[in-house]
Structures are given as C-alpha cells and as structure tokens.
Tab-separated table of C-alpha atoms in Angstrom:
chain	number	residue	atom	x	y	z
A	3	UNK	CA	11.777	-9.780	-10.965
A	4	UNK	CA	10.493	-12.032	-13.307
A	5	UNK	CA	7.404	-10.675	-15.386
A	6	UNK	CA	4.558	-12.150	-13.754
A	7	UNK	CA	1.420	-13.718	-15.413
A	8	UNK	CA	-1.747	-12.135	-14.816
A	9	UNK	CA	-5.074	-13.442	-13.583
A	10	UNK	CA	-7.961	-12.520	-14.918
A	11	UNK	CA	-10.116	-12.952	-11.908
A	12	UNK	CA	-11.280	-10.779	-9.064
A	13	UNK	CA	-12.228	-12.545	-6.093
A	14	UNK	CA	-14.324	-10.500	-4.104
A	15	UNK	CA	-15.052	-11.717	-0.048
A	16	UNK	CA	-17.329	-10.087	2.314
A	17	UNK	CA	-15.833	-8.379	5.447
A	18	UNK	CA	-18.456	-7.587	7.989
A	19	UNK	CA	-16.910	-4.577	10.302
A	20	UNK	CA	-18.549	-5.253	13.579
A	21	UNK	CA	-19.776	-2.029	14.541
A	22	UNK	CA	-23.016	0.013	14.912
A	23	UNK	CA	-21.624	3.047	13.294
A	24	UNK	CA	-20.351	1.319	10.127
A	25	UNK	CA	-22.207	-0.395	7.118
A	26	UNK	CA	-21.298	-3.956	5.881
A	27	UNK	CA	-17.863	-3.227	4.053
A	28	UNK	CA	-16.753	-5.446	1.598
A	29	UNK	CA	-12.577	-6.615	0.874
A	30	UNK	CA	-11.539	-7.378	-2.496
A	31	UNK	CA	-8.810	-9.389	-3.137
A	32	UNK	CA	-7.072	-8.848	-6.478
A	33	UNK	CA	-4.595	-11.697	-7.739
A	34	UNK	CA	-2.047	-9.975	-9.679
A	35	UNK	CA	0.939	-12.625	-9.863
A	36	UNK	CA	1.432	-16.502	-9.733
A	37	UNK	CA	4.078	-18.580	-9.682
A	38	UNK	CA	5.844	-19.667	-12.829
A	39	UNK	CA	5.449	-23.611	-12.520
A	40	UNK	CA	2.024	-23.633	-11.107
A	41	UNK	CA	0.793	-27.281	-9.739
A	42	UNK	CA	-2.693	-28.630	-11.807
A	43	UNK	CA	-4.927	-29.704	-9.176
A	44	UNK	CA	-8.169	-31.152	-9.539
A	45	UNK	CA	-10.881	-30.544	-6.841
A	46	UNK	CA	-14.077	-32.432	-7.757
A	47	UNK	CA	-17.042	-31.237	-6.317
A	48	UNK	CA	-17.933	-32.810	-3.059
A	49	UNK	CA	-20.862	-35.208	-2.251
A	50	UNK	CA	-23.420	-35.189	0.593
A	51	UNK	CA	-25.223	-32.116	1.812
A	52	UNK	CA	-25.426	-30.335	-0.918
A	53	UNK	CA	-25.170	-26.679	0.221
A	54	UNK	CA	-22.204	-27.247	2.716
A	55	UNK	CA	-20.417	-29.638	0.333
A	56	UNK	CA	-20.324	-26.791	-2.450
A	57	UNK	CA	-19.340	-24.471	0.648
A	58	UNK	CA	-16.424	-26.505	1.632
A	59	UNK	CA	-15.356	-27.432	-1.940
A	60	UNK	CA	-15.357	-23.715	-3.278
A	61	UNK	CA	-13.333	-22.809	-0.373
A	62	UNK	CA	-10.416	-25.447	-1.133
A	63	UNK	CA	-10.269	-24.169	-4.560
A	64	UNK	CA	-10.192	-20.424	-3.822
A	65	UNK	CA	-7.566	-20.916	-1.414
A	66	UNK	CA	-5.211	-23.204	-3.583
A	67	UNK	CA	-5.653	-20.821	-6.400
A	68	UNK	CA	-5.380	-17.832	-4.099
A	69	UNK	CA	-2.074	-19.221	-3.124
A	70	UNK	CA	-0.687	-18.509	-6.587
A	71	UNK	CA	0.898	-22.113	-6.370
A	72	UNK	CA	-1.621	-24.129	-8.259
A	73	UNK	CA	-3.647	-24.393	-11.140
A	74	UNK	CA	-7.119	-25.682	-10.899
A	75	UNK	CA	-8.234	-28.168	-13.559
A	76	UNK	CA	-12.165	-27.945	-14.724
A	77	UNK	CA	-13.741	-30.423	-12.986
A	78	UNK	CA	-17.224	-29.766	-14.247
A	79	UNK	CA	-19.796	-32.857	-14.243
A	80	UNK	CA	-17.698	-34.522	-11.759
A	81	UNK	CA	-18.822	-35.161	-8.032
A	82	UNK	CA	-16.845	-37.734	-6.201
A	83	UNK	CA	-16.444	-38.697	-2.309
A	84	UNK	CA	-13.694	-40.102	-0.554
A	85	UNK	CA	-14.858	-43.527	-1.606
A	86	UNK	CA	-15.521	-43.195	-5.223
A	87	UNK	CA	-13.329	-45.137	-7.716
A	88	UNK	CA	-10.703	-43.034	-9.191
A	89	UNK	CA	-10.007	-43.401	-13.245
A	90	UNK	CA	-6.668	-41.946	-12.749
A	91	UNK	CA	-6.021	-41.888	-16.577
A	92	UNK	CA	-8.675	-39.949	-17.342
A	93	UNK	CA	-7.641	-37.500	-14.791
A	94	UNK	CA	-4.169	-37.620	-16.198
A	95	UNK	CA	-5.178	-36.838	-19.902
A	96	UNK	CA	-7.116	-33.802	-18.243
A	97	UNK	CA	-3.689	-32.542	-17.040
A	98	UNK	CA	-3.981	-33.146	-13.523
A	99	UNK	CA	-1.100	-33.802	-11.288
A	100	UNK	CA	-3.570	-34.368	-8.355
A	101	UNK	CA	-7.166	-35.166	-7.765
A	102	UNK	CA	-9.243	-34.164	-4.316
A	103	UNK	CA	-12.510	-36.071	-3.415
A	104	UNK	CA	-14.800	-35.746	-0.548
A	105	UNK	CA	-18.011	-35.307	0.890
A	106	UNK	CA	-19.841	-33.732	4.001
A	107	UNK	CA	-22.387	-35.247	5.268
A	108	UNK	CA	-24.657	-35.527	8.903
A	109	UNK	CA	-23.914	-37.660	11.323
A	110	UNK	CA	-26.689	-39.264	13.736
A	111	UNK	CA	-26.141	-36.653	16.339
A	112	UNK	CA	-26.647	-34.069	13.820
A	113	UNK	CA	-23.126	-32.760	13.536
A	114	UNK	CA	-21.555	-32.454	10.121
A	115	UNK	CA	-18.417	-34.556	8.863
A	116	UNK	CA	-16.304	-33.137	6.307
A	117	UNK	CA	-14.098	-36.132	4.556
A	118	UNK	CA	-11.724	-36.033	1.707
A	119	UNK	CA	-8.866	-37.948	-0.062
A	120	UNK	CA	-5.798	-36.586	-2.119
A	121	UNK	CA	-4.878	-38.701	-5.196
A	122	UNK	CA	-1.668	-38.531	-7.385
A	123	UNK	CA	-3.282	-38.826	-10.546
A	124	UNK	CA	0.154	-39.128	-12.611
A	125	UNK	CA	1.511	-42.144	-10.318
A	126	UNK	CA	-2.192	-43.465	-9.740
A	127	UNK	CA	-1.650	-43.699	-6.100
A	128	UNK	CA	-3.592	-42.353	-2.770
A	129	UNK	CA	-1.760	-39.162	-0.862
A	130	UNK	CA	-4.001	-39.813	2.088
A	131	UNK	CA	-6.928	-38.231	3.552
A	132	UNK	CA	-8.638	-37.091	6.710
A	133	UNK	CA	-11.991	-35.917	8.160
A	134	UNK	CA	-13.066	-32.881	10.318
A	135	UNK	CA	-16.228	-32.673	12.309
A	136	UNK	CA	-17.736	-29.295	11.602
A	137	UNK	CA	-20.651	-27.394	11.918
A	138	UNK	CA	-22.532	-24.893	9.602
A	139	UNK	CA	-20.547	-21.858	11.058
A	140	UNK	CA	-17.269	-24.000	10.687
A	141	UNK	CA	-17.857	-25.072	7.182
A	142	UNK	CA	-15.013	-22.417	5.519
A	143	UNK	CA	-12.738	-23.655	8.402
A	144	UNK	CA	-12.714	-27.296	7.386
A	145	UNK	CA	-12.145	-25.886	3.798
A	146	UNK	CA	-9.206	-24.137	4.845
A	147	UNK	CA	-8.160	-27.324	6.597
A	148	UNK	CA	-8.457	-29.258	3.706
A	149	UNK	CA	-6.355	-26.735	1.494
A	150	UNK	CA	-3.686	-26.724	3.657
A	151	UNK	CA	-3.243	-30.377	3.897
A	152	UNK	CA	-3.352	-30.384	-0.168
A	153	UNK	CA	-0.770	-28.015	-0.007
A	154	UNK	CA	1.570	-29.468	2.597
A	155	UNK	CA	1.447	-32.962	0.733
A	156	UNK	CA	2.200	-31.225	-2.779
A	157	UNK	CA	4.815	-28.477	-1.951
A	158	UNK	CA	6.146	-29.969	1.108
A	159	UNK	CA	5.705	-27.347	3.466
A	160	UNK	CA	2.965	-25.976	5.943
A	161	UNK	CA	-0.277	-24.193	4.313
A	162	UNK	CA	-1.290	-21.074	6.010
A	163	UNK	CA	-5.017	-20.969	4.981
A	164	UNK	CA	-6.548	-22.037	8.380
A	165	UNK	CA	-4.583	-19.010	10.003
A	166	UNK	CA	-5.481	-15.406	10.794
A	167	UNK	CA	-4.585	-11.749	10.303
A	168	UNK	CA	-5.103	-8.552	11.949
A	169	UNK	CA	-4.937	-5.167	10.716
A	170	UNK	CA	-6.602	-1.662	11.617
A	171	UNK	CA	-9.293	-0.125	9.345
A	172	UNK	CA	-9.920	3.725	9.682
A	173	UNK	CA	-13.380	4.786	8.714
A	174	UNK	CA	-14.731	8.086	9.221
A	175	UNK	CA	-13.351	9.081	12.463
A	176	UNK	CA	-13.156	5.346	14.151
A	177	UNK	CA	-10.464	2.777	14.245
A	178	UNK	CA	-11.412	-0.623	14.362
A	179	UNK	CA	-8.725	-3.242	15.075
A	180	UNK	CA	-9.657	-6.318	12.829
A	181	UNK	CA	-9.339	-10.284	12.756
A	182	UNK	CA	-10.137	-12.126	10.084
A	183	UNK	CA	-9.221	-15.345	8.227
A	184	UNK	CA	-6.182	-15.326	6.230
A	185	UNK	CA	-8.462	-14.671	3.164
A	186	UNK	CA	-10.077	-11.873	4.880
A	187	UNK	CA	-13.599	-13.375	5.342
A	188	UNK	CA	-14.951	-13.880	9.029
A	189	UNK	CA	-13.501	-10.831	10.302
A	190	UNK	CA	-14.437	-9.341	13.634
A	191	UNK	CA	-13.782	-6.473	15.465
A	192	UNK	CA	-11.703	-6.524	18.413
A	193	UNK	CA	-10.885	-3.063	19.267
A	194	UNK	CA	-12.743	0.044	18.567
A	195	UNK	CA	-11.465	3.667	19.223
A	196	UNK	CA	-11.558	7.498	18.402
A	197	UNK	CA	-7.996	7.263	18.880
A	198	UNK	CA	-5.330	5.262	16.685
A	199	UNK	CA	-4.376	2.171	17.417
A	200	UNK	CA	-1.197	0.924	15.665
A	201	UNK	CA	1.412	-2.077	15.805
A	202	UNK	CA	-0.533	-5.098	16.293
A	203	UNK	CA	1.628	-8.339	16.945
A	204	UNK	CA	0.136	-11.883	17.679
A	205	UNK	CA	1.823	-13.818	20.344
A	206	UNK	CA	3.005	-17.068	19.270
A	207	UNK	CA	0.335	-18.825	20.556
A	208	UNK	CA	-2.188	-17.270	18.580
A	209	UNK	CA	-4.209	-16.074	21.356
A	210	UNK	CA	-3.325	-12.388	22.443
A	211	UNK	CA	-2.576	-9.488	20.609
A	212	UNK	CA	-0.045	-6.903	21.582
A	213	UNK	CA	-0.530	-3.513	20.364
A	214	UNK	CA	-0.327	0.448	21.187
A	215	UNK	CA	-3.399	2.401	21.835
A	216	UNK	CA	-3.846	6.155	22.379
A	217	UNK	CA	-6.780	6.195	23.885
A	218	UNK	CA	-5.115	7.619	27.022
A	219	UNK	CA	-4.026	10.656	24.565
A	220	UNK	CA	-0.794	9.085	24.366
A	221	UNK	CA	0.888	5.692	23.246
A	222	UNK	CA	0.478	2.864	25.868
A	223	UNK	CA	0.750	-1.039	25.197
A	224	UNK	CA	-1.837	-3.295	25.549
A	225	UNK	CA	-1.860	-7.117	25.521
A	226	UNK	CA	-5.228	-8.389	24.663
A	227	UNK	CA	-6.679	-11.911	25.007
A	228	UNK	CA	-8.513	-12.813	21.552
A	229	UNK	CA	-11.107	-15.282	23.373
A	230	UNK	CA	-11.961	-13.281	26.320
A	231	UNK	CA	-11.700	-10.037	25.045
A	232	UNK	CA	-9.895	-8.991	28.175
A	233	UNK	CA	-6.801	-6.857	28.325
A	234	UNK	CA	-4.211	-5.229	30.368
A	235	UNK	CA	-1.257	-2.476	30.167
A	236	UNK	CA	2.001	-3.672	29.693
A	237	UNK	CA	3.673	-0.362	29.636
A	238	UNK	CA	2.293	3.275	30.599
A	239	UNK	CA	5.668	4.941	31.561
A	240	UNK	CA	6.384	8.942	30.837
A	241	UNK	CA	6.855	9.573	27.354
A	242	UNK	CA	5.999	7.131	24.527
A	243	UNK	CA	5.348	3.424	24.903
A	244	UNK	CA	5.728	1.777	21.597
A	245	UNK	CA	6.308	-0.931	19.192
A	246	UNK	CA	5.569	-4.228	20.956
A	247	UNK	CA	7.453	-7.534	19.834
A	248	UNK	CA	6.804	-11.055	21.262
A	249	UNK	CA	9.847	-13.186	22.031
A	250	UNK	CA	9.329	-16.459	20.548
A	251	UNK	CA	8.144	-18.568	23.800
A	252	UNK	CA	5.780	-15.778	24.457
A	253	UNK	CA	6.854	-14.785	27.595
A	254	UNK	CA	8.588	-11.449	27.208
A	255	UNK	CA	7.844	-8.297	24.748
A	256	UNK	CA	10.653	-6.369	23.458
A	257	UNK	CA	9.145	-2.637	23.609
A	258	UNK	CA	10.316	0.756	23.040
A	259	UNK	CA	10.371	3.318	25.707
A	260	UNK	CA	11.515	7.169	25.838
A	261	UNK	CA	11.099	7.436	29.458
A	262	UNK	CA	14.678	8.146	30.122
A	263	UNK	CA	15.210	10.229	27.063
A	264	UNK	CA	15.705	9.347	23.303
A	265	UNK	CA	13.676	6.147	22.658
A	266	UNK	CA	15.497	2.844	23.355
A	267	UNK	CA	14.309	-0.623	23.397
A	268	UNK	CA	13.543	-2.557	26.734
A	269	UNK	CA	12.307	-6.010	27.222
A	270	UNK	CA	9.334	-6.904	29.647
A	271	UNK	CA	7.521	-9.899	30.816
A	272	UNK	CA	4.127	-10.376	29.147
A	273	UNK	CA	2.232	-9.242	32.611
A	274	UNK	CA	4.125	-5.900	32.425
A	275	UNK	CA	6.931	-6.770	34.658
A	276	UNK	CA	10.448	-7.686	35.028
A	277	UNK	CA	11.672	-4.461	33.092
A	278	UNK	CA	15.182	-4.702	31.198
A	279	UNK	CA	16.851	-2.289	29.097
A	280	UNK	CA	18.671	-3.875	26.091
A	281	UNK	CA	20.084	-1.008	24.068
A	282	UNK	CA	22.115	2.136	25.275
A	283	UNK	CA	22.778	4.475	22.240
A	284	UNK	CA	23.001	8.463	21.685
A	285	UNK	CA	20.462	7.731	19.043
A	286	UNK	CA	16.753	6.689	18.369
A	287	UNK	CA	16.217	2.836	18.782
A	288	UNK	CA	12.974	1.281	17.808
A	289	UNK	CA	11.170	-1.474	15.919
A	290	UNK	CA	12.657	-4.510	17.586
A	291	UNK	CA	11.840	-7.773	16.372
A	292	UNK	CA	13.109	-11.177	18.256
A	293	UNK	CA	15.051	-13.411	16.010
A	294	UNK	CA	13.817	-16.587	15.369
A	295	UNK	CA	15.615	-18.582	17.591
A	296	UNK	CA	15.118	-15.895	20.048
A	297	UNK	CA	18.781	-14.961	20.497
A	298	UNK	CA	18.823	-11.654	19.408
A	299	UNK	CA	16.618	-8.907	18.482
A	300	UNK	CA	16.794	-6.834	15.154
A	301	UNK	CA	15.959	-3.015	15.573
A	302	UNK	CA	15.852	0.111	13.632
A	303	UNK	CA	18.347	2.899	14.546
A	304	UNK	CA	20.069	6.098	13.775
A	305	UNK	CA	23.149	5.910	15.567
A	306	UNK	CA	25.318	5.926	12.420
A	307	UNK	CA	23.444	8.855	10.969
A	308	UNK	CA	20.972	7.622	8.821
A	309	UNK	CA	18.056	4.965	9.724
A	310	UNK	CA	19.763	1.148	9.115
A	311	UNK	CA	19.143	-2.321	10.640
A	312	UNK	CA	20.822	-3.461	13.604
A	313	UNK	CA	21.394	-6.404	15.440
A	314	UNK	CA	21.679	-6.746	19.496
A	315	UNK	CA	21.375	-9.721	22.077
A	316	UNK	CA	18.006	-10.512	23.524
A	317	UNK	CA	19.966	-9.304	26.774
A	318	UNK	CA	21.899	-6.442	25.448
A	319	UNK	CA	25.156	-5.732	24.852
A	320	UNK	CA	27.085	-4.277	21.326
A	321	UNK	CA	24.994	-4.028	18.529
A	322	UNK	CA	26.201	-4.848	14.789
A	323	UNK	CA	25.037	-3.253	11.635
A	324	UNK	CA	22.852	-5.566	9.435
A	325	UNK	CA	22.058	-3.000	6.199
A	326	UNK	CA	24.316	-1.309	4.203
A	327	UNK	CA	22.645	-0.384	0.923
A	328	UNK	CA	20.986	2.857	0.830
A	329	UNK	CA	20.806	5.351	3.184
A	330	UNK	CA	17.259	4.243	4.606
A	331	UNK	CA	16.420	0.917	5.751
A	332	UNK	CA	13.713	0.224	8.524
A	333	UNK	CA	11.003	-1.937	10.064
A	334	UNK	CA	13.080	-5.143	10.139
A	335	UNK	CA	11.088	-8.476	10.486
A	336	UNK	CA	13.078	-11.643	10.608
A	337	UNK	CA	11.119	-15.016	8.839
A	338	UNK	CA	9.754	-17.492	10.984
A	339	UNK	CA	12.352	-19.959	9.717
A	340	UNK	CA	15.267	-17.712	10.143
A	341	UNK	CA	16.339	-17.707	6.505
A	342	UNK	CA	15.506	-14.100	5.512
A	343	UNK	CA	14.818	-10.508	6.804
A	344	UNK	CA	12.241	-8.435	5.156
A	345	UNK	CA	12.355	-4.714	6.079
A	346	UNK	CA	11.334	-1.097	4.213
A	347	UNK	CA	14.070	0.202	1.872
A	348	UNK	CA	14.082	3.994	0.472
A	349	UNK	CA	14.982	3.594	-2.996
A	350	UNK	CA	14.624	6.625	-5.923
A	351	UNK	CA	12.489	8.551	-3.312
A	352	UNK	CA	9.889	5.025	-3.220
A	353	UNK	CA	9.549	3.122	0.125
A	354	UNK	CA	9.845	-0.118	-1.167
A	355	UNK	CA	9.591	-4.014	0.782
A	356	UNK	CA	12.864	-5.985	0.602
A	357	UNK	CA	13.975	-8.787	1.459
A	358	UNK	CA	17.594	-10.099	2.667
A	359	UNK	CA	19.132	-13.787	2.429
A	360	UNK	CA	20.521	-13.727	6.060
A	361	UNK	CA	23.396	-16.797	4.504
A	362	UNK	CA	24.744	-14.574	1.576
A	363	UNK	CA	23.714	-11.337	2.404
A	364	UNK	CA	21.570	-10.538	-0.652
A	365	UNK	CA	19.124	-8.236	-1.222
A	366	UNK	CA	16.004	-8.353	-3.311
A	367	UNK	CA	13.169	-5.498	-3.793
A	368	UNK	CA	9.956	-7.461	-3.976
A	369	UNK	CA	7.601	-4.705	-4.720
A	370	UNK	CA	7.069	-1.915	-7.340
A	371	UNK	CA	5.318	0.425	-5.113
A	372	UNK	CA	5.826	3.499	-3.235
A	373	UNK	CA	4.659	3.774	0.039
A	374	UNK	CA	5.166	0.022	1.642
A	375	UNK	CA	5.173	-0.041	5.822
A	376	UNK	CA	4.997	-2.673	8.076
A	377	UNK	CA	5.705	-5.874	6.991
A	378	UNK	CA	4.575	-9.333	8.252
A	379	UNK	CA	5.486	-12.638	7.585
A	380	UNK	CA	3.123	-15.742	7.088
A	381	UNK	CA	4.082	-18.637	9.767
A	382	UNK	CA	5.404	-20.385	6.654
A	383	UNK	CA	7.754	-17.844	5.605
A	384	UNK	CA	6.494	-18.054	1.931
A	385	UNK	CA	4.318	-14.871	2.204
A	386	UNK	CA	4.836	-11.390	3.442
A	387	UNK	CA	1.831	-8.784	4.423
A	388	UNK	CA	2.425	-5.165	4.284
A	389	UNK	CA	0.504	-2.015	4.402
A	390	UNK	CA	0.893	0.224	1.107
A	391	UNK	CA	-0.881	3.052	-0.413
A	392	UNK	CA	-3.030	3.232	-4.076
A	393	UNK	CA	-4.451	6.639	-4.818
A	394	UNK	CA	-4.179	8.237	-1.163
A	395	UNK	CA	-5.744	5.321	0.307
A	396	UNK	CA	-4.489	2.608	2.454
A	397	UNK	CA	-4.444	-0.993	1.384
A	398	UNK	CA	-3.018	-4.138	2.373
A	399	UNK	CA	-0.708	-6.143	-0.193
A	400	UNK	CA	0.717	-9.711	0.221
A	401	UNK	CA	3.921	-10.856	-1.725
A	402	UNK	CA	5.754	-14.059	-1.717
A	403	UNK	CA	9.246	-14.102	-0.454
A	404	UNK	CA	10.591	-14.647	-4.047
A	405	UNK	CA	8.716	-11.595	-5.209
A	406	UNK	CA	6.188	-13.591	-7.963
A	407	UNK	CA	3.032	-14.116	-6.094
A	408	UNK	CA	1.180	-10.921	-5.373
A	409	UNK	CA	-2.443	-9.906	-4.105
A	410	UNK	CA	-3.617	-6.684	-3.243
A	411	UNK	CA	-6.283	-6.538	-0.425
A	412	UNK	CA	-8.796	-3.376	0.255
A	413	UNK	CA	-12.025	-2.398	2.056
A	414	UNK	CA	-14.222	-0.230	0.196
A	415	UNK	CA	-14.555	3.132	1.979
A	416	UNK	CA	-12.101	3.029	4.606
A	417	UNK	CA	-7.783	2.755	4.800
A	418	UNK	CA	-6.444	-0.456	5.920
A	419	UNK	CA	-2.998	-0.539	7.568
A	420	UNK	CA	-1.207	-1.831	10.510
A	421	UNK	CA	-0.988	-5.986	9.252
A	422	UNK	CA	-0.269	-8.584	11.410
A	423	UNK	CA	0.018	-12.395	10.109
A	424	UNK	CA	-1.082	-14.874	13.133
A	425	UNK	CA	0.865	-18.216	13.785
A	426	UNK	CA	-0.164	-21.373	12.655
A	427	UNK	CA	-3.370	-22.819	14.300
A	428	UNK	CA	-2.466	-25.420	16.798
C-alpha cells in the first residue's frame, strides 16, 4: 500500500443527538490520507447575501477537500459571482486547474437562489453551471449539490456529498439510530431504544431503512419510513430474525432466519409477505447481500469448516465459494458498480477491510486497523464506510476503494457502529 500524505488540519463538525437524555455531541472528522495526484481547484468567495454565501462556499470547499481528490487553491480577496469576468491567465498562474464562482441572492418572493459557474482555468473555457432554489435551512444542501457537480465534471464520476449515512450510537444505556449528511452534519435520530439496534440498510430509493431491533427482547426485522417515521415488522419468526439486505429494485429483502434450525437465508417481500428459502445447508449461512444486478446473493457460511464468502442465485440453487485466501472472511459487500467485493478478513489476528476485484479475483487489504466490521459502499463505489475500534471505543472510518484516501469519524462520549451509506439522491 502506498504511503499516504498527512493533511494537517482536523475538521470539526457539529452532530446534534436528538434525544432529551443526551447532551449535544460533536462529530469529529479527521482526514488522514489523500490521493496521490489531487486536482488543484479554486473556489472563489461567493457574492450576494453575505452569511448565506459564506455557508455555501465553505460547504463546497469542505466537501472537495474532504474527498481527498482535490487541493484547494488560495482565493483570498477574490469574490466572484457566476457572471464575473474571469482572468484565466491569473488563475492558471496561481496553479488552479479549475475555478468555481457563484452567488447566493434573495428572489422577490423571499427565497434564496444559489448560482454558480465552473471554469477550466487551463483551457480558459466554461464547464457549465447550475442554480438551486434554497432556504436558510438548506444552504448546506445547496453547497453539497454544487460540490457534486464540480466533482463529476472534474473526475467523470458522480459525487456523493448530497447522500446520507445511517449509524448507531450507543451512549450510556441508550441506542440511537442516527441519520446524517455524508459529512456527518444535520444528524437526526430515527429511533431511540434501550435495547440494541443493529444492521441498518437503506432501501434503493433512500426512503426507508431496514434494521434489526431487540426491543421485543429478541432480534426482529423492521422496515422504517424515513419521512413519516412509521415502521412495520418484516420478520418476527421463532428464533432469530437478522441481517436484512434490500434487492436492487427495492421489492424484496434477503434475511436470515433460524426458525427451522441453523441460520439460513430467505427472501421476503418488503411488506413481510412471500417468504422463500434461498439456502439449504447443514452450516450457518448469514450476512446476505444482493449482487449489483440482483441476480445473485453473496453470503457468509461456515459450511466448509471456516467462515468464508459464497455466492448463490437470488432464488436459490447451488452455492459457489468466492474467498480462498485465509481461514476467515466475512461480511461481503458488493460494490454498486458490480466491479468489486468488500469484506472483512482476519489476518495475523487482525480483522481488516479487504476488497476483491471480481474480474481478476485479486484481493487488497485496505486498512491497518484491528477490529473492522460492517463495511458499506458509497453509491459511486469510490469510498467504503466501516465501523472499527480505537482505544476500546467504536468509531467510523472511511477508506477509498484503492486504500489511499482515509477518514476517521468519532462522536465524543459514545460508541459509533453499524454504518450504512445511503443511495444517490434522486
């Protein structure tokens, strides 16, 4: 693995824990690695409504730098809107490959409108722009949208700054299922419980979460609507009900049930009907995940004597083994683009995130930690979010699929676990 340059700054972001029993906590994001060849980009100070313009521009800068793929060029003293004349030679001499300029202004009806334009400073041409109607509460969302636009124009792949993440915080004797922006801000609590909450997964449309709750003193699978807060039970059979995973079309869930003996994989409609058994083995089959095309399911099984990853057709059939390096490989997570498979591998007593190129079958270990678990891909397949442990406390970590870009996310006063990265915003 290549040596990764350290970024000297630490970004502190406020994370509101919406519960009466907890004081406001703070999420700390530390950027510990960046890409080898970062794109130099300048984000000029936006013009217009001063406070709003500063919020939007600061969000764009933070998003791009946090990605590890961009190097911000100093723009001190340069306030430009989307219609300002651009001295491309000047920005080129400053070392910028690209420049963004914009404004946030109030329309006659009182709404705010964020506008921007992106330029190629080297070729002295416009790369396009956009306008977003926003409000004071959505200023950072507008900044995320602008950052996504810039990211896609300069890298050729979709940005994920507008996406959301879910995770579970344990503090004192409470478990909180949290939903936040991809940068950790804007957190809200979807569920608070005195019993464990595990295995949250986003529906493909981003409107629901499936998860396992122990509030009935046993593991039960729920589907929870984000907008309404309403939820329903999908699986509450005898024994354990665990490890939900959505099909790509959002119609069915793969789940793990022990109602007939050992834990086996089943599929069920999202409303809890239409239960079908998928695997038939004398071992323990668990942790299912649909392939990107929905045609098969990856899962963990000890049917061969040690925990390894297998693949079976979505409707069942003969399973084939996928992992062969080492004696312990679990928690398969296929990338949304279908090109790689992330999983947790035990090596020299350490549980580390690894990724397999599904075409070449080559495996790369992406972390140097000791207790990684619960990997979750960003929807553009560029980053992987995991839970890990530092100093006996659970934190989240994000690492790029090539292992070069790394971030660490912690909440003061609580364990953070069970991460799930949401889909693209429609």
